[in-house]
Coordinates of C-alpha atoms in Angstrom, one line a residue:
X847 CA 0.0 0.0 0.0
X848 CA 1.2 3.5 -0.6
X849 CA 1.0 6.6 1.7
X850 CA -2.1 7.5 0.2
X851 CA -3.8 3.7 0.9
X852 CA -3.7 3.4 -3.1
X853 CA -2.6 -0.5 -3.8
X854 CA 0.2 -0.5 -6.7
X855 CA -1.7 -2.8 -9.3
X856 CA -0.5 -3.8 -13.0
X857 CA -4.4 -2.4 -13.7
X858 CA -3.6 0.7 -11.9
X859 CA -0.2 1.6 -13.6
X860 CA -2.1 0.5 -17.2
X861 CA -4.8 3.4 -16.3
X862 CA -2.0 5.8 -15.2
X863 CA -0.2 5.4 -18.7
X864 CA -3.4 5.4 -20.5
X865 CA -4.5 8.8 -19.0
X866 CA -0.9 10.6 -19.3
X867 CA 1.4 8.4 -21.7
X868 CA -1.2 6.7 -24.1
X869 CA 1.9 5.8 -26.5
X870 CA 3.1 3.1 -24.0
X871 CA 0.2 1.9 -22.8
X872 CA -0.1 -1.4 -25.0
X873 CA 3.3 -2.1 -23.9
X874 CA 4.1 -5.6 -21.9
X875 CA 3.9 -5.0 -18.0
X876 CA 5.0 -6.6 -15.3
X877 CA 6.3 -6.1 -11.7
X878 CA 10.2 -5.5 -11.5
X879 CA 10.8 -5.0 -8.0
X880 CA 9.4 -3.5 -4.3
X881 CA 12.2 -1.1 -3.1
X882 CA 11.8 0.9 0.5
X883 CA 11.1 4.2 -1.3
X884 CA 9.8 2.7 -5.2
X885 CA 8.0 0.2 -6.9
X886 CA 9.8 -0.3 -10.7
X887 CA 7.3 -1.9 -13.2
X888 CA 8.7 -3.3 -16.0
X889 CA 7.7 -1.7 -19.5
X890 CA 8.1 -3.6 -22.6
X891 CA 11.8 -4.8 -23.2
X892 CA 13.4 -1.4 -22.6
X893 CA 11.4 0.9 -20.1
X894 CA 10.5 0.6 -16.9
X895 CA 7.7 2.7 -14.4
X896 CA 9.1 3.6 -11.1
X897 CA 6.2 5.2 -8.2
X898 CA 6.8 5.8 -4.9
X899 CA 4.6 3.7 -2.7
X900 CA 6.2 4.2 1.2
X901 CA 8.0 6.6 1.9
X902 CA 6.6 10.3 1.5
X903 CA 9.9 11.9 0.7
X904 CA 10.3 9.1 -2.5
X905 CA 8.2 11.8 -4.3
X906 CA 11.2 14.6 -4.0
X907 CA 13.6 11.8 -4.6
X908 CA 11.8 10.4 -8.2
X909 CA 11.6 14.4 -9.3
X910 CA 15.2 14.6 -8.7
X911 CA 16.2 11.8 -10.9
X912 CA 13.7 13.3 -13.7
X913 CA 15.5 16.6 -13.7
X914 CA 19.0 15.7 -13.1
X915 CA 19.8 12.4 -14.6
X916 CA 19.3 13.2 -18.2
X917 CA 22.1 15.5 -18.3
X918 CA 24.4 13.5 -16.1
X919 CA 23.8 10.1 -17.5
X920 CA 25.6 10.8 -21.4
X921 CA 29.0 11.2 -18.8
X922 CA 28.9 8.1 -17.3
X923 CA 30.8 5.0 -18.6
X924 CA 28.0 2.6 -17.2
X925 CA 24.0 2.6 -18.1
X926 CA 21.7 4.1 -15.9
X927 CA 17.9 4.6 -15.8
X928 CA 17.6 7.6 -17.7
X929 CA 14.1 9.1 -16.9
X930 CA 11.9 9.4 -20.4
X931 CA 8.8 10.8 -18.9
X932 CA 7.1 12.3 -16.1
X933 CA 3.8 11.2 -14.7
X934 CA 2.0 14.0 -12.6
X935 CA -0.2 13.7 -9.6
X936 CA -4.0 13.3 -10.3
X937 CA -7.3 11.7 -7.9
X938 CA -6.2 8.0 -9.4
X939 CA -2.8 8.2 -8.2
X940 CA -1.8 11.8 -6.1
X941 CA 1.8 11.4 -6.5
X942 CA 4.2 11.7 -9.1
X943 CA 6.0 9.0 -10.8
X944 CA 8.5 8.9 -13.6
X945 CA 9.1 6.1 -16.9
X946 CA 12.7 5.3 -17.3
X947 CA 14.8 3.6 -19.4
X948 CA 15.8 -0.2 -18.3
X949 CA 19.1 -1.3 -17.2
X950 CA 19.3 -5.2 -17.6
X951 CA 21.7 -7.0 -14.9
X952 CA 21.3 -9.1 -11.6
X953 CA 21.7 -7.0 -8.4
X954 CA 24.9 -7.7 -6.8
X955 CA 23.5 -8.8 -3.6
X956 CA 21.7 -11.3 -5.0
X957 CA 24.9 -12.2 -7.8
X958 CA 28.0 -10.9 -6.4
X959 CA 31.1 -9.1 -8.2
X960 CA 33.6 -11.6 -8.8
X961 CA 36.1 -10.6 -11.5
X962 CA 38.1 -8.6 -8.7
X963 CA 40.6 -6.9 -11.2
X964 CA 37.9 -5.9 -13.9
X965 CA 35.0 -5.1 -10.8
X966 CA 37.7 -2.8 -9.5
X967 CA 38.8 -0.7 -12.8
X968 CA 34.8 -0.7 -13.9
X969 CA 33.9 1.0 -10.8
X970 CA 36.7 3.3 -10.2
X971 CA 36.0 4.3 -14.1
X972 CA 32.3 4.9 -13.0
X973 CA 33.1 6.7 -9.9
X974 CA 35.8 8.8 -11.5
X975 CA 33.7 10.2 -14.5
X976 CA 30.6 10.9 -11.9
X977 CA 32.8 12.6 -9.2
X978 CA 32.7 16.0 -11.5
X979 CA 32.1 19.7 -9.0
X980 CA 29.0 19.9 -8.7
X981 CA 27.0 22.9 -9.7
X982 CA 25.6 25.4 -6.9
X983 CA 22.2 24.4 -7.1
X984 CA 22.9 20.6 -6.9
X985 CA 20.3 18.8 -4.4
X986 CA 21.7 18.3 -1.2
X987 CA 21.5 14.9 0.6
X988 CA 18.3 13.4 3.1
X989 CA 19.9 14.9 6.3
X990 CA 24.1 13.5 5.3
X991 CA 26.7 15.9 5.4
X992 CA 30.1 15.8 7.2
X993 CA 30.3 11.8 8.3
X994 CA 31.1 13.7 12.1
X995 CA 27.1 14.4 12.0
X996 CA 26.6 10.9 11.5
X997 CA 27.9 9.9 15.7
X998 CA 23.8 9.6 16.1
X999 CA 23.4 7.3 13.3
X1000 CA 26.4 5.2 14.2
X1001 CA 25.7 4.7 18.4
X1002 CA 22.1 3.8 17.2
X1003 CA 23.3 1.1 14.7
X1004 CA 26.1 0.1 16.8
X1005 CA 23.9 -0.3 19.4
X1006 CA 21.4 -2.5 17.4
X1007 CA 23.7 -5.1 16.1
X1008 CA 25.9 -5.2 19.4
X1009 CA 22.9 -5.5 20.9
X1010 CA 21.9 -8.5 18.7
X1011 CA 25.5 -10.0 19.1
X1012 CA 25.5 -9.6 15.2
X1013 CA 29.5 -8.7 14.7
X1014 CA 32.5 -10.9 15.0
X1015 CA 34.5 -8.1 16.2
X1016 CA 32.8 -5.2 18.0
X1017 CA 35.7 -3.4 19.3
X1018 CA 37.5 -3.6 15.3
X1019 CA 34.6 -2.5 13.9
X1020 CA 34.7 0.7 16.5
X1021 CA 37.9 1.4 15.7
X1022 CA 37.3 2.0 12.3
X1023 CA 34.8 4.4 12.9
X1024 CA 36.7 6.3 15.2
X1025 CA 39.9 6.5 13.0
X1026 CA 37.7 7.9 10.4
X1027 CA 35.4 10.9 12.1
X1028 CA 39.0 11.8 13.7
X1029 CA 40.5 12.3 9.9
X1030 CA 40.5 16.0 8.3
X1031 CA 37.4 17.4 6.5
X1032 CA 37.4 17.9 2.6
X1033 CA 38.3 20.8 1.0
X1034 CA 37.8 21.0 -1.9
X1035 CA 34.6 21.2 -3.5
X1036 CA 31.5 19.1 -3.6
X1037 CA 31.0 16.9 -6.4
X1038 CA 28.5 14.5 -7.9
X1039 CA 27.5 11.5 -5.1
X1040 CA 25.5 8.6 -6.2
X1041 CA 24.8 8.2 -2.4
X1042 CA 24.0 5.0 -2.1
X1043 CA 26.1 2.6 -2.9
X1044 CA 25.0 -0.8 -2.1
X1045 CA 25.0 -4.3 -3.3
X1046 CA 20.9 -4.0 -4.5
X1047 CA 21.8 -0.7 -6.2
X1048 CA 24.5 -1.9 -8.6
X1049 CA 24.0 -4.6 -11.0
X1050 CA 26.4 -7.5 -12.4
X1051 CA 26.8 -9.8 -15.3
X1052 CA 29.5 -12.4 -15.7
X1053 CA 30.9 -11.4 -11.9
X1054 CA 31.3 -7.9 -13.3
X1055 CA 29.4 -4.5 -12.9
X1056 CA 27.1 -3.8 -15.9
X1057 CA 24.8 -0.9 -14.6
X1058 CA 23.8 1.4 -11.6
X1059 CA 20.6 2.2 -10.7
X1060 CA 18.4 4.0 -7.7
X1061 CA 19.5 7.4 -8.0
X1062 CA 17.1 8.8 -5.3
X1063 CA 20.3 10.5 -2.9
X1064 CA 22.0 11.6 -5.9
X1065 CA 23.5 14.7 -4.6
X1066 CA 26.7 17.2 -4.2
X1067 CA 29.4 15.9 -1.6
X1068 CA 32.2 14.7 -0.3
X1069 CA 33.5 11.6 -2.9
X1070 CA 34.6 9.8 0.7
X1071 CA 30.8 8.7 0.6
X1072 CA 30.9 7.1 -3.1
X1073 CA 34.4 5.6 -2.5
X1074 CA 33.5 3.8 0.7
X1075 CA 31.3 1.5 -2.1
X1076 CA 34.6 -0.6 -3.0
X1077 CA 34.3 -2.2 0.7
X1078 CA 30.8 -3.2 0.5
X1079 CA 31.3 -4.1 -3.8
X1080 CA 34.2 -5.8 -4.4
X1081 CA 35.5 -9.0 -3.7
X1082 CA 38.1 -10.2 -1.7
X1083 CA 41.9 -8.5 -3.2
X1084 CA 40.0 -5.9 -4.9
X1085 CA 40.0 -2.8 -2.9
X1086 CA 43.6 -2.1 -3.1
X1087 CA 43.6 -2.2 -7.0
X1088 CA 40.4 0.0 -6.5
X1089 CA 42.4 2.4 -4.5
X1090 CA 45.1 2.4 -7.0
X1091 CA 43.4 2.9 -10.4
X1092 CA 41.0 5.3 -8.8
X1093 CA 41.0 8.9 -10.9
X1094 CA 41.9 11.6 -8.8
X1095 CA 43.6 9.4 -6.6
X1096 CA 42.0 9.8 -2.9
X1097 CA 44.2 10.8 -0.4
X1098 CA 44.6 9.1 2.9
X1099 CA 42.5 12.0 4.7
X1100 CA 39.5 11.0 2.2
X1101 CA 40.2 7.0 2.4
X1102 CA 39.9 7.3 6.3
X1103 CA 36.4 9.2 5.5
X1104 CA 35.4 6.3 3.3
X1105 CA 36.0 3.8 5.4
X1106 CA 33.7 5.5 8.3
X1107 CA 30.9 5.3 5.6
X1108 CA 31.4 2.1 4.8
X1109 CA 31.1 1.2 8.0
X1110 CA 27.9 3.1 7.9
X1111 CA 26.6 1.1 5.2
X1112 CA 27.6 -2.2 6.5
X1113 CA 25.9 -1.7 9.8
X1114 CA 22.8 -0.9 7.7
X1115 CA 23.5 -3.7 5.5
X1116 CA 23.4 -6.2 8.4
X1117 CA 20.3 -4.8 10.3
X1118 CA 18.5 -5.1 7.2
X1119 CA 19.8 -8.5 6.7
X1120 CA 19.0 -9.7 10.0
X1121 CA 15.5 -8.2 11.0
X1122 CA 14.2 -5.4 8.4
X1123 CA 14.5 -2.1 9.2
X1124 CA 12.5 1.2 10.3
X1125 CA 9.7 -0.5 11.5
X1126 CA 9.1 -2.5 8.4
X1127 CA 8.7 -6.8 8.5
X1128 CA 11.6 -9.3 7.6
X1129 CA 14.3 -8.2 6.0
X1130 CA 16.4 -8.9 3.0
X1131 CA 18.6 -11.6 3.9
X1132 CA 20.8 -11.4 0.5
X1133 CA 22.1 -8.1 2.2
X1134 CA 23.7 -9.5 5.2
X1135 CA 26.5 -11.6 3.7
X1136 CA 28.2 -8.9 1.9
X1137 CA 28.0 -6.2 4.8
X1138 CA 29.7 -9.2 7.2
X1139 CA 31.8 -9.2 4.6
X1140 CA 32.8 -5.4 4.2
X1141 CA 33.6 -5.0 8.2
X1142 CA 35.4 -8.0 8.2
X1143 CA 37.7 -6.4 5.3
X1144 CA 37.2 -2.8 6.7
X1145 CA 38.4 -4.0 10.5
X1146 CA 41.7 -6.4 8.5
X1147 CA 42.5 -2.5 7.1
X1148 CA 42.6 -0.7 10.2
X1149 CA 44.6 -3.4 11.4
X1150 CA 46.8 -3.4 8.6
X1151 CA 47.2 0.1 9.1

């Protein structure tokens, strides 16, 4: 159900693009997938319609792809969902929603990256050619700036799967986070952030990355938040060649950022894995493995260090 108590229905989205988009209506349809913030419907071979149905803020988050994605997505080395048309509020349906094109692929939590050298240069190509300044009026993030505001957000996660007994190594994974809110702030200026970075938001073929998707926290930043992705992404071995191939090349101040945010991430990653999250039933088992995964490889670095 969405906010409004409007059930999503193939018959509902068929009357939505009869009334606005008549041109697409005879396409094929069928459900893609049930996000926290979206559902994605399936149009024809290469379209797809994406409404929010939880969340009240996925309404801001669908207009932002629709006016920012279609200028950013000719840069990137990778396909994206490049929003084609916009669907406005009316009585059937009183929020917006957006038709996009599809990006074919497996999520990575549920088909994991496993051609570590290739995963590695594919996302530090993608990262590099997004990570451009950003222009003043560039959307800001939902409540994420410096990762020092995030000491809430961390205690409360921390809490939760300490709580649970849910980490190998509680006292590693705290270390990591306090190495990286004690390193320097950026700089320099705030470029393009996907924001959010995880295994269900990136998509694989043949163990390597084929396509991002979910732009909803696209916003300007620091590039710390985008980087920590290679934790959580890449297989075993891969981070390091990651690190090395990445264009700029981050400096240690911005790698001890990234790591704090991949910690972020993880946390998130195993809650949801675990029990669901933010009220909502179950969870999504396929994201617990690689979060485990990312602190164990996020605590060996700290170690390392």
């Amino acid at each position: 159900m969405t906010s409004t108590d409007i059930e999503i229905t193939a018959d509902l989205v068929r009357d939505l693009l009869n009334d606005q988009h008549p041109d697409l209506a005879d396409r094929p349809l069928r459900l893609g997938a049930r996000g926290w913030d979206n559902q994605q419907w399936r149009l024809g071979d290469d379209l797809a319609v994406r409404l929010p149905w939880a969340t009240p803020g996925a309404d801001d988050l669908l207009l932002k792809e629709h006016a920012w994605l279609p200028s950013l997505a000719p840069l990137l080395p990778l396909p994206v969902p490049v929003p084609q048309r916009l669907g406005v509020p009316t009585p059937r349906f009183p929020r917006p929603w957006i038709v996009t094109t599809w990006v074919p692929g497996t999520p990575a939590d549920q088909a994991p990256l496993t051609r570590a050298a290739d995963a590695a240069d594919t996302l530090a190509a993608f990262l590099g050619a997004l990570h451009r300044p950003a222009p003043a009026d560039a959307p800001g993030g939902r409540g994420r700036g410096a990762l020092a505001d995030q000491a809430d957000r961390f205690a409360e996660q921390f809490a939760a799967v300490t709580g649970q007994g849910l980490l190998a190594d509680p006292d590693g994974v705290l270390a990591v986070w306090e190495d990286a809110v004690a390193a320097p702030d950026r700089t320099g200026p705030a470029v393009w952030l996907h924001g959010d970075l995880h295994p269900a938001n990136v998509l694989t073929r043949d163990g390597d990355l084929c396509g991002v998707i979910d732009f909803g926290d696209l916003r300007a930043g620091d590039p710390a938040t985008d980087l920590a992705s290679a934790w959580v992404l890449l297989p075993d071995g891969a981070v390091d060649r990651f690190h090395t191939v990445c264009r700029p090349a981050p400096d240690a101040a911005t790698l001890r950022r990234a790591r704090g945010w991949a910690v972020l991430g993880a946390l998130d990653g195993v809650l949801i894995g675990e029990a669901g999250v933010q009220g909502r039933p179950g969870g999504k088992a396929t994201w617990g493995p690689p979060a485990h995964a990312a602190l164990r490889r996020l605590v060996a670095t700290t170690a390392d260090a």
